[in-house]
Amino acid sequence: MPAENRAYDYVIVGAGSAGCVLASRLTEDPDTRVLLLEAGGPASPREVRIPAAFSKLYKTLVDWNYSTEPEPCLRNRKLYWPRGKMIGGSSSMNAMIYIRGNSADYDGWASLGNDRWGFQDVLPYFKKSERQERGASEYHGANGPLNVADLRCVNPLTRSFLSAAQELGIPANSDFNSATQDGAGLYQVTQKNGQRHSAADAYLHPALARPNLKVLANAHATRIVLENRRAVGIEYIRNNAVETVRANREVLLAGGSVNSPQLLLLSGIGPADQIRSAGVRAVHDVPGVGKNLQDHPMVSVGYLCTRPVTMANAESPVNFLRYLMFKRGPLVSNVAEAGIFLRTRPGLNVPDLQLLFGPAYYVNHGLTPRKEHCFGFGPTLVTPESRGSISLKSSNPLEPPAIYANYLSIPADMRVLVEGVKLSRQLAHAKSFEPYRGDELHPGSSVQSDAEIVEFIRAEAQTLYHPVGSCKMGNDSMAVVDASLRVHGIDGLRVADASVMPRIPSGNTNAPTIMIAEKAADILRAGF
Ligand SMILES: Cc1cc2nc3c(=O)[nH]c(=O)nc-3n(C[C@H](O)[C@H](O)[C@H](O)COP(=O)(O)OP(=O)(O)OC[C@H]3O[C@@H](n4cnc5c(N)ncnc54)[C@H](O)[C@@H]3O)c2cc1C
């Protein structure tokens, strides 16, 4: 019998932000045996460690390299969706911004029927996960595994951005993750000593020596093994061979918002008609699997910079040396160094716009670099009403599913991005940017009217990399998991990753995903 076919209590699919937390927390109990399966390999490229290099991981072997189906409201463009395919998952390639969203986001989850997911319920898990370098407080924890740091290197342009915001009357905010989310400020980052601190660094690596934890990399889960509507194991492919492993207690899906619904569908759990038409035997009709997909769309507003102060110099030999020797200098920047959370109209209970700023040219995911010095704004809609879906293209588990993000299909969503483009221009024309501002590259001076800005957004909008919601938690007919993250109608099976969020938080999604996994581990330990 292969080693991995020993009995495990839990088999976890996916060693990403959530999977690393689950594996680490569950194996704190020496009597609990866990197998963690990960489709990717180790997070070995050096660009994983170097904060400013994250976009160099795009379209490489450590990226699932997804793209959406043609997006009807974005000129039928197929949008590139990076997702981490390695130990640490997307936390090994993300932009490291530490944001939780708004307390009202979680109270909203609770009001949708998810008891014990309100802000006061989830705050202890945010704090439990956190090692806040500023120290503990009402909102922060200082003894958790995940290091949360202030940026070690802040570009002078980022300082100009913050003073430009003040000129426009936007209040300063020194901590987006405390009582008030609104305002302008520097981001805190998941970094330690100037290097990325992924969920693998924080949770998994310290647990690897435990005899009750086994991690299998390059193991692609292809099907949940079911017996009479009970999940009893996982089938996976490793080294071109199909293997199965049994889970004595439960199977835990943590493959992320694309893969968790895909694996359910491949296993016959989901909308029965759709499953059958993909050539898979339908086992249990759960109509919401793959539905309710939400993401934050972003558009880049970019300027030439008249002084040589941007990230264009980041890779100079001197800066490499500074990074290698001291973990200082522009290579420790996460590029999107600061931002604004703002409500674009009265009456909103959370900010609907997040406006990121970077002293760099970040258009087309940074995949088409420019030699000149540039800076840019990234207005992002953080309360989308548009909903997309994930479905099977075929019964082949190695073929990516169809992703319909359906961005900006609700007109109100477009309005927020239009406001964001206008605000970016106002900021760029504030006094604080005068020493630096060159020509506007995106959208460019020919784009002025609202209708022209809308067309620019249709042509250029992209993901801010936050897909969630495709296995939503709840108790309505479209819910996939209940408030204890159990898949409705199937025993021994839970989903615990970004896909269970019923509504996307009004901010970045890594910290919320880690919070979900922390809470899931507690739920499992308590035997709910
Ligand atoms: C480029 C980028 C930038 C981002 N920037 C930020 C940011 O600055 N701040 C922030 O808060 N959030 C950011 N995010 C989002 C954040 O990282 C994600 O929301 C979070 O990591 C999601 O966690 P997850 O556990 O749901 O999925 P993931 O972390 O993606 O983990 C899923 C894991 O499961 C594995 N897997 C999938 N399918 C299978 C299978 N069939 N078998 C075995 N293994 C499988 C994957 O390889 C992966 O390791 C960014 C994301 C990206 C991609």
PDB file of N, CA, C and O in Angstrom, residues 363-423:
ATOM      1  N   VAL A 363      -0.079  48.227 -16.039  1.00  0.00           N
ATOM      2  CA  VAL A 363      -1.169  48.071 -16.999  1.00  0.00           C
ATOM      3  C   VAL A 363      -1.032  46.644 -17.534  1.00  0.00           C
ATOM      4  O   VAL A 363       0.090  46.124 -17.631  1.00  0.00           O
ATOM      5  N   ASN A 364      -2.152  45.997 -17.851  1.00  0.00           N
ATOM      6  CA  ASN A 364      -2.093  44.600 -18.320  1.00  0.00           C
ATOM      7  C   ASN A 364      -1.272  43.738 -17.361  1.00  0.00           C
ATOM      8  O   ASN A 364      -0.373  43.005 -17.768  1.00  0.00           O
ATOM      9  N   HIS A 365      -1.558  43.863 -16.059  1.00  0.00           N
ATOM     10  CA  HIS A 365      -0.926  43.034 -15.012  1.00  0.00           C
ATOM     11  C   HIS A 365       0.599  43.238 -14.949  1.00  0.00           C
ATOM     12  O   HIS A 365       1.308  42.372 -14.443  1.00  0.00           O
ATOM     13  N   GLY A 366       1.074  44.327 -15.521  1.00  0.00           N
ATOM     14  CA  GLY A 366       2.526  44.530 -15.542  1.00  0.00           C
ATOM     15  C   GLY A 366       3.218  43.679 -16.596  1.00  0.00           C
ATOM     16  O   GLY A 366       4.449  43.584 -16.616  1.00  0.00           O
ATOM     17  N   LEU A 367       2.445  43.059 -17.489  1.00  0.00           N
ATOM     18  CA  LEU A 367       3.050  42.147 -18.470  1.00  0.00           C
ATOM     19  C   LEU A 367       3.603  42.878 -19.691  1.00  0.00           C
ATOM     20  O   LEU A 367       4.289  42.277 -20.513  1.00  0.00           O
ATOM     21  N   THR A 368       3.240  44.174 -19.821  1.00  0.00           N
ATOM     22  CA  THR A 368       3.802  44.951 -20.942  1.00  0.00           C
ATOM     23  C   THR A 368       4.539  46.164 -20.351  1.00  0.00           C
ATOM     24  O   THR A 368       4.018  47.270 -20.365  1.00  0.00           O
ATOM     25  N   PRO A 369       5.740  45.922 -19.799  1.00  0.00           N
ATOM     26  CA  PRO A 369       6.444  46.993 -19.093  1.00  0.00           C
ATOM     27  C   PRO A 369       6.874  48.127 -20.038  1.00  0.00           C
ATOM     28  O   PRO A 369       7.018  47.914 -21.242  1.00  0.00           O
ATOM     29  N   ARG A 370       7.039  49.321 -19.476  1.00  0.00           N
ATOM     30  CA  ARG A 370       7.580  50.455 -20.232  1.00  0.00           C
ATOM     31  C   ARG A 370       8.906  50.830 -19.626  1.00  0.00           C
ATOM     32  O   ARG A 370       9.105  50.686 -18.413  1.00  0.00           O
ATOM     33  N   LYS A 371       9.788  51.341 -20.463  1.00  0.00           N
ATOM     34  CA  LYS A 371      11.110  51.738 -19.946  1.00  0.00           C
ATOM     35  C   LYS A 371      11.032  53.044 -19.160  1.00  0.00           C
ATOM     36  O   LYS A 371      11.773  53.273 -18.213  1.00  0.00           O
ATOM     37  N   GLU A 372      10.104  53.951 -19.574  1.00  0.00           N
ATOM     38  CA  GLU A 372      10.042  55.269 -18.941  1.00  0.00           C
ATOM     39  C   GLU A 372       9.560  55.156 -17.492  1.00  0.00           C
ATOM     40  O   GLU A 372       8.923  54.185 -17.117  1.00  0.00           O
ATOM     41  N   HIS A 373       9.836  56.207 -16.736  1.00  0.00           N
ATOM     42  CA  HIS A 373       9.301  56.268 -15.366  1.00  0.00           C
ATOM     43  C   HIS A 373       7.814  56.625 -15.422  1.00  0.00           C
ATOM     44  O   HIS A 373       7.427  57.555 -16.126  1.00  0.00           O
ATOM     45  N   CYS A 374       7.005  55.869 -14.698  1.00  0.00           N
ATOM     46  CA  CYS A 374       5.543  56.071 -14.710  1.00  0.00           C
ATOM     47  C   CYS A 374       4.997  55.862 -13.297  1.00  0.00           C
ATOM     48  O   CYS A 374       5.646  55.229 -12.452  1.00  0.00           O
ATOM     49  N   PHE A 375       3.828  56.386 -13.046  1.00  0.00           N
ATOM     50  CA  PHE A 375       3.092  56.031 -11.819  1.00  0.00           C
ATOM     51  C   PHE A 375       1.635  55.835 -12.187  1.00  0.00           C
ATOM     52  O   PHE A 375       1.197  56.257 -13.265  1.00  0.00           O
ATOM     53  N   GLY A 376       0.909  55.183 -11.283  1.00  0.00           N
ATOM     54  CA  GLY A 376      -0.464  54.882 -11.688  1.00  0.00           C
ATOM     55  C   GLY A 376      -1.409  54.655 -10.519  1.00  0.00           C
ATOM     56  O   GLY A 376      -0.992  54.368  -9.384  1.00  0.00           O
ATOM     57  N   PHE A 377      -2.677  54.802 -10.835  1.00  0.00           N
ATOM     58  CA  PHE A 377      -3.771  54.599  -9.885  1.00  0.00           C
ATOM     59  C   PHE A 377      -4.579  53.387 -10.344  1.00  0.00           C
ATOM     60  O   PHE A 377      -4.704  53.140 -11.548  1.00  0.00           O
ATOM     61  N   GLY A 378      -5.146  52.691  -9.379  1.00  0.00           N
ATOM     62  CA  GLY A 378      -5.970  51.530  -9.728  1.00  0.00           C
ATOM     63  C   GLY A 378      -7.331  51.615  -9.070  1.00  0.00           C
ATOM     64  O   GLY A 378      -7.572  50.960  -8.036  1.00  0.00           O
ATOM     65  N   PRO A 379      -8.235  52.433  -9.636  1.00  0.00           N
ATOM     66  CA  PRO A 379      -9.583  52.456  -9.057  1.00  0.00           C
ATOM     67  C   PRO A 379     -10.252  51.099  -9.203  1.00  0.00           C
ATOM     68  O   PRO A 379     -10.234  50.505 -10.281  1.00  0.00           O
ATOM     69  N   THR A 380     -10.823  50.627  -8.098  1.00  0.00           N
ATOM     70  CA  THR A 380     -11.359  49.269  -8.033  1.00  0.00           C
ATOM     71  C   THR A 380     -12.740  49.297  -7.393  1.00  0.00           C
ATOM     72  O   THR A 380     -12.926  49.904  -6.335  1.00  0.00           O
ATOM     73  N   LEU A 381     -13.672  48.623  -8.009  1.00  0.00           N
ATOM     74  CA  LEU A 381     -15.022  48.489  -7.441  1.00  0.00           C
ATOM     75  C   LEU A 381     -14.990  47.380  -6.398  1.00  0.00           C
ATOM     76  O   LEU A 381     -14.689  46.225  -6.730  1.00  0.00           O
ATOM     77  N   VAL A 382     -15.306  47.721  -5.131  1.00  0.00           N
ATOM     78  CA  VAL A 382     -15.227  46.685  -4.096  1.00  0.00           C
ATOM     79  C   VAL A 382     -16.590  46.201  -3.600  1.00  0.00           C
ATOM     80  O   VAL A 382     -16.656  45.346  -2.715  1.00  0.00           O
ATOM     81  N   THR A 383     -17.671  46.728  -4.147  1.00  0.00           N
ATOM     82  CA  THR A 383     -19.001  46.214  -3.767  1.00  0.00           C
ATOM     83  C   THR A 383     -19.789  45.841  -5.034  1.00  0.00           C
ATOM     84  O   THR A 383     -20.862  46.400  -5.283  1.00  0.00           O
ATOM     85  N   PRO A 384     -19.254  44.924  -5.844  1.00  0.00           N
ATOM     86  CA  PRO A 384     -19.934  44.628  -7.111  1.00  0.00           C
ATOM     87  C   PRO A 384     -21.294  43.984  -6.879  1.00  0.00           C
ATOM     88  O   PRO A 384     -21.452  43.159  -5.976  1.00  0.00           O
ATOM     89  N   GLU A 385     -22.252  44.371  -7.704  1.00  0.00           N
ATOM     90  CA  GLU A 385     -23.556  43.692  -7.709  1.00  0.00           C
ATOM     91  C   GLU A 385     -23.579  42.601  -8.782  1.00  0.00           C
ATOM     92  O   GLU A 385     -24.400  41.695  -8.729  1.00  0.00           O
ATOM     93  N   SER A 386     -22.712  42.705  -9.781  1.00  0.00           N
ATOM     94  CA  SER A 386     -22.674  41.708 -10.863  1.00  0.00           C
ATOM     95  C   SER A 386     -22.240  40.358 -10.304  1.00  0.00           C
ATOM     96  O   SER A 386     -21.397  40.296  -9.415  1.00  0.00           O
ATOM     97  N   ARG A 387     -22.808  39.310 -10.848  1.00  0.00           N
ATOM     98  CA  ARG A 387     -22.468  37.949 -10.415  1.00  0.00           C
ATOM     99  C   ARG A 387     -22.108  37.111 -11.625  1.00  0.00           C
ATOM    100  O   ARG A 387     -22.750  37.211 -12.684  1.00  0.00           O
ATOM    101  N   GLY A 388     -21.104  36.255 -11.467  1.00  0.00           N
ATOM    102  CA  GLY A 388     -20.699  35.366 -12.545  1.00  0.00           C
ATOM    103  C   GLY A 388     -20.866  33.913 -12.136  1.00  0.00           C
ATOM    104  O   GLY A 388     -21.579  33.602 -11.174  1.00  0.00           O
ATOM    105  N   SER A 389     -20.197  33.022 -12.849  1.00  0.00           N
ATOM    106  CA  SER A 389     -20.323  31.596 -12.521  1.00  0.00           C
ATOM    107  C   SER A 389     -19.133  30.813 -13.059  1.00  0.00           C
ATOM    108  O   SER A 389     -18.390  31.284 -13.921  1.00  0.00           O
ATOM    109  N   ILE A 390     -19.027  29.613 -12.505  1.00  0.00           N
ATOM    110  CA  ILE A 390     -17.988  28.659 -12.936  1.00  0.00           C
ATOM    111  C   ILE A 390     -18.713  27.384 -13.327  1.00  0.00           C
ATOM    112  O   ILE A 390     -19.586  26.926 -12.583  1.00  0.00           O
ATOM    113  N   SER A 391     -18.369  26.821 -14.469  1.00  0.00           N
ATOM    114  CA  SER A 391     -19.015  25.556 -14.859  1.00  0.00           C
ATOM    115  C   SER A 391     -17.994  24.672 -15.566  1.00  0.00           C
ATOM    116  O   SER A 391     -16.907  25.130 -15.936  1.00  0.00           O
ATOM    117  N   LEU A 392     -18.357  23.413 -15.727  1.00  0.00           N
ATOM    118  CA  LEU A 392     -17.432  22.481 -16.373  1.00  0.00           C
ATOM    119  C   LEU A 392     -17.447  22.695 -17.885  1.00  0.00           C
ATOM    120  O   LEU A 392     -18.504  22.889 -18.472  1.00  0.00           O
ATOM    121  N   LYS A 393     -16.268  22.614 -18.490  1.00  0.00           N
ATOM    122  CA  LYS A 393     -16.219  22.569 -19.957  1.00  0.00           C
ATOM    123  C   LYS A 393     -16.235  21.123 -20.419  1.00  0.00           C
ATOM    124  O   LYS A 393     -16.646  20.823 -21.524  1.00  0.00           O
ATOM    125  N   SER A 394     -15.704  20.247 -19.559  1.00  0.00           N
ATOM    126  CA  SER A 394     -15.681  18.826 -19.901  1.00  0.00           C
ATOM    127  C   SER A 394     -15.525  18.031 -18.616  1.00  0.00           C
ATOM    128  O   SER A 394     -15.335  18.601 -17.536  1.00  0.00           O
ATOM    129  N   SER A 395     -15.565  16.717 -18.756  1.00  0.00           N
ATOM    130  CA  SER A 395     -15.397  15.860 -17.578  1.00  0.00           C
ATOM    131  C   SER A 395     -13.914  15.622 -17.274  1.00  0.00           C
ATOM    132  O   SER A 395     -13.597  14.933 -16.314  1.00  0.00           O
ATOM    133  N   ASN A 396     -13.039  16.186 -18.085  1.00  0.00           N
ATOM    134  CA  ASN A 396     -11.598  16.005 -17.863  1.00  0.00           C
ATOM    135  C   ASN A 396     -11.139  16.918 -16.729  1.00  0.00           C
ATOM    136  O   ASN A 396     -11.165  18.141 -16.861  1.00  0.00           O
ATOM    137  N   PRO A 397     -10.715  16.343 -15.592  1.00  0.00           N
ATOM    138  CA  PRO A 397     -10.371  17.184 -14.436  1.00  0.00           C
ATOM    139  C   PRO A 397      -9.153  18.065 -14.678  1.00  0.00           C
ATOM    140  O   PRO A 397      -8.935  19.022 -13.934  1.00  0.00           O
ATOM    141  N   LEU A 398      -8.367  17.730 -15.692  1.00  0.00           N
ATOM    142  CA  LEU A 398      -7.172  18.543 -15.937  1.00  0.00           C
ATOM    143  C   LEU A 398      -7.460  19.716 -16.870  1.00  0.00           C
ATOM    144  O   LEU A 398      -6.596  20.556 -17.109  1.00  0.00           O
ATOM    145  N   GLU A 399      -8.683  19.776 -17.373  1.00  0.00           N
ATOM    146  CA  GLU A 399      -9.046  20.896 -18.239  1.00  0.00           C
ATOM    147  C   GLU A 399      -9.663  22.004 -17.375  1.00  0.00           C
ATOM    148  O   GLU A 399     -10.512  21.724 -16.524  1.00  0.00           O
ATOM    149  N   PRO A 400      -9.234  23.265 -17.572  1.00  0.00           N
ATOM    150  CA  PRO A 400      -9.807  24.316 -16.726  1.00  0.00           C
ATOM    151  C   PRO A 400     -11.309  24.462 -16.937  1.00  0.00           C
ATOM    152  O   PRO A 400     -11.803  24.188 -18.035  1.00  0.00           O
ATOM    153  N   PRO A 401     -12.015  24.887 -15.908  1.00  0.00           N
ATOM    154  CA  PRO A 401     -13.455  25.106 -16.083  1.00  0.00           C
ATOM    155  C   PRO A 401     -13.716  26.417 -16.839  1.00  0.00           C
ATOM    156  O   PRO A 401     -12.800  27.212 -17.039  1.00  0.00           O
ATOM    157  N   ALA A 402     -14.968  26.604 -17.222  1.00  0.00           N
ATOM    158  CA  ALA A 402     -15.350  27.875 -17.846  1.00  0.00           C
ATOM    159  C   ALA A 402     -15.589  28.894 -16.740  1.00  0.00           C
ATOM    160  O   ALA A 402     -16.337  28.625 -15.791  1.00  0.00           O
ATOM    161  N   ILE A 403     -14.957  30.056 -16.875  1.00  0.00           N
ATOM    162  CA  ILE A 403     -15.120  31.137 -15.889  1.00  0.00           C
ATOM    163  C   ILE A 403     -15.876  32.278 -16.563  1.00  0.00           C
ATOM    164  O   ILE A 403     -15.387  32.846 -17.550  1.00  0.00           O
ATOM    165  N   TYR A 404     -17.063  32.569 -16.047  1.00  0.00           N
ATOM    166  CA  TYR A 404     -17.828  33.724 -16.534  1.00  0.00           C
ATOM    167  C   TYR A 404     -17.831  34.748 -15.408  1.00  0.00           C
ATOM    168  O   TYR A 404     -18.639  34.648 -14.482  1.00  0.00           O
ATOM    169  N   ALA A 405     -16.919  35.696 -15.447  1.00  0.00           N
ATOM    170  CA  ALA A 405     -16.873  36.691 -14.362  1.00  0.00           C
ATOM    171  C   ALA A 405     -18.056  37.648 -14.460  1.00  0.00           C
ATOM    172  O   ALA A 405     -18.568  38.124 -13.457  1.00  0.00           O
ATOM    173  N   ASN A 406     -18.475  37.928 -15.683  1.00  0.00           N
ATOM    174  CA  ASN A 406     -19.667  38.769 -15.896  1.00  0.00           C
ATOM    175  C   ASN A 406     -19.493  40.159 -15.283  1.00  0.00           C
ATOM    176  O   ASN A 406     -20.448  40.731 -14.753  1.00  0.00           O
ATOM    177  N   TYR A 407     -18.289  40.680 -15.401  1.00  0.00           N
ATOM    178  CA  TYR A 407     -17.969  41.992 -14.822  1.00  0.00           C
ATOM    179  C   TYR A 407     -18.884  43.081 -15.373  1.00  0.00           C
ATOM    180  O   TYR A 407     -19.161  43.131 -16.575  1.00  0.00           O
ATOM    181  N   LEU A 408     -19.284  43.985 -14.499  1.00  0.00           N
ATOM    182  CA  LEU A 408     -19.976  45.229 -14.865  1.00  0.00           C
ATOM    183  C   LEU A 408     -21.263  44.985 -15.641  1.00  0.00           C
ATOM    184  O   LEU A 408     -21.674  45.820 -16.450  1.00  0.00           O
ATOM    185  N   SER A 409     -21.893  43.846 -15.381  1.00  0.00           N
ATOM    186  CA  SER A 409     -23.154  43.568 -16.068  1.00  0.00           C
ATOM    187  C   SER A 409     -24.305  44.341 -15.436  1.00  0.00           C
ATOM    188  O   SER A 409     -25.370  44.465 -16.020  1.00  0.00           O
ATOM    189  N   ILE A 410     -24.094  44.842 -14.216  1.00  0.00           N
ATOM    190  CA  ILE A 410     -25.096  45.714 -13.572  1.00  0.00           C
ATOM    191  C   ILE A 410     -24.586  47.154 -13.754  1.00  0.00           C
ATOM    192  O   ILE A 410     -23.464  47.475 -13.348  1.00  0.00           O
ATOM    193  N   PRO A 411     -25.400  48.040 -14.351  1.00  0.00           N
ATOM    194  CA  PRO A 411     -24.909  49.391 -14.673  1.00  0.00           C
ATOM    195  C   PRO A 411     -24.339  50.143 -13.471  1.00  0.00           C
ATOM    196  O   PRO A 411     -23.374  50.898 -13.608  1.00  0.00           O
ATOM    197  N   ALA A 412     -24.925  49.930 -12.275  1.00  0.00           N
ATOM    198  CA  ALA A 412     -24.428  50.659 -11.096  1.00  0.00           C
ATOM    199  C   ALA A 412     -22.949  50.356 -10.854  1.00  0.00           C
ATOM    200  O   ALA A 412     -22.213  51.197 -10.317  1.00  0.00           O
ATOM    201  N   ASP A 413     -22.508  49.174 -11.224  1.00  0.00           N
ATOM    202  CA  ASP A 413     -21.099  48.815 -11.024  1.00  0.00           C
ATOM    203  C   ASP A 413     -20.184  49.698 -11.876  1.00  0.00           C
ATOM    204  O   ASP A 413     -19.118  50.140 -11.421  1.00  0.00           O
ATOM    205  N   MET A 414     -20.609  49.946 -13.106  1.00  0.00           N
ATOM    206  CA  MET A 414     -19.801  50.770 -14.009  1.00  0.00           C
ATOM    207  C   MET A 414     -19.648  52.190 -13.450  1.00  0.00           C
ATOM    208  O   MET A 414     -18.571  52.787 -13.514  1.00  0.00           O
ATOM    209  N   ARG A 415     -20.739  52.708 -12.868  1.00  0.00           N
ATOM    210  CA  ARG A 415     -20.708  54.085 -12.369  1.00  0.00           C
ATOM    211  C   ARG A 415     -19.563  54.286 -11.363  1.00  0.00           C
ATOM    212  O   ARG A 415     -18.876  55.304 -11.377  1.00  0.00           O
ATOM    213  N   VAL A 416     -19.359  53.301 -10.493  1.00  0.00           N
ATOM    214  CA  VAL A 416     -18.330  53.443  -9.457  1.00  0.00           C
ATOM    215  C   VAL A 416     -16.936  53.542 -10.099  1.00  0.00           C
ATOM    216  O   VAL A 416     -16.102  54.364  -9.697  1.00  0.00           O
ATOM    217  N   LEU A 417     -16.703  52.734 -11.127  1.00  0.00           N
ATOM    218  CA  LEU A 417     -15.385  52.797 -11.776  1.00  0.00           C
ATOM    219  C   LEU A 417     -15.193  54.117 -12.520  1.00  0.00           C
ATOM    220  O   LEU A 417     -14.079  54.656 -12.566  1.00  0.00           O
ATOM    221  N   VAL A 418     -16.273  54.635 -13.101  1.00  0.00           N
ATOM    222  CA  VAL A 418     -16.177  55.950 -13.766  1.00  0.00           C
ATOM    223  C   VAL A 418     -15.770  57.010 -12.734  1.00  0.00           C
ATOM    224  O   VAL A 418     -14.862  57.815 -12.962  1.00  0.00           O
ATOM    225  N   GLU A 419     -16.411  56.961 -11.570  1.00  0.00           N
ATOM    226  CA  GLU A 419     -16.043  57.895 -10.494  1.00  0.00           C
ATOM    227  C   GLU A 419     -14.580  57.701 -10.109  1.00  0.00           C
ATOM    228  O   GLU A 419     -13.865  58.664  -9.818  1.00  0.00           O
ATOM    229  N   GLY A 420     -14.146  56.461 -10.099  1.00  0.00           N
ATOM    230  CA  GLY A 420     -12.768  56.151  -9.715  1.00  0.00           C
ATOM    231  C   GLY A 420     -11.755  56.730 -10.701  1.00  0.00           C
ATOM    232  O   GLY A 420     -10.686  57.218 -10.302  1.00  0.00           O
ATOM    233  N   VAL A 421     -12.077  56.678 -11.982  1.00  0.00           N
ATOM    234  CA  VAL A 421     -11.175  57.253 -12.991  1.00  0.00           C
ATOM    235  C   VAL A 421     -11.102  58.769 -12.801  1.00  0.00           C
ATOM    236  O   VAL A 421     -10.019  59.376 -12.823  1.00  0.00           O
ATOM    237  N   LYS A 422     -12.260  59.374 -12.547  1.00  0.00           N
ATOM    238  CA  LYS A 422     -12.274  60.840 -12.363  1.00  0.00           C
ATOM    239  C   LYS A 422     -11.475  61.236 -11.113  1.00  0.00           C
ATOM    240  O   LYS A 422     -10.715  62.208 -11.133  1.00  0.00           O
ATOM    241  N   LEU A 423     -11.658  60.474 -10.041  1.00  0.00           N
ATOM    242  CA  LEU A 423     -10.929  60.783  -8.809  1.00  0.00           C
ATOM    243  C   LEU A 423      -9.416  60.615  -9.026  1.00  0.00           C
ATOM    244  O   LEU A 423      -8.611  61.423  -8.537  1.00  0.00           O
TER     245      LEU A 423
END
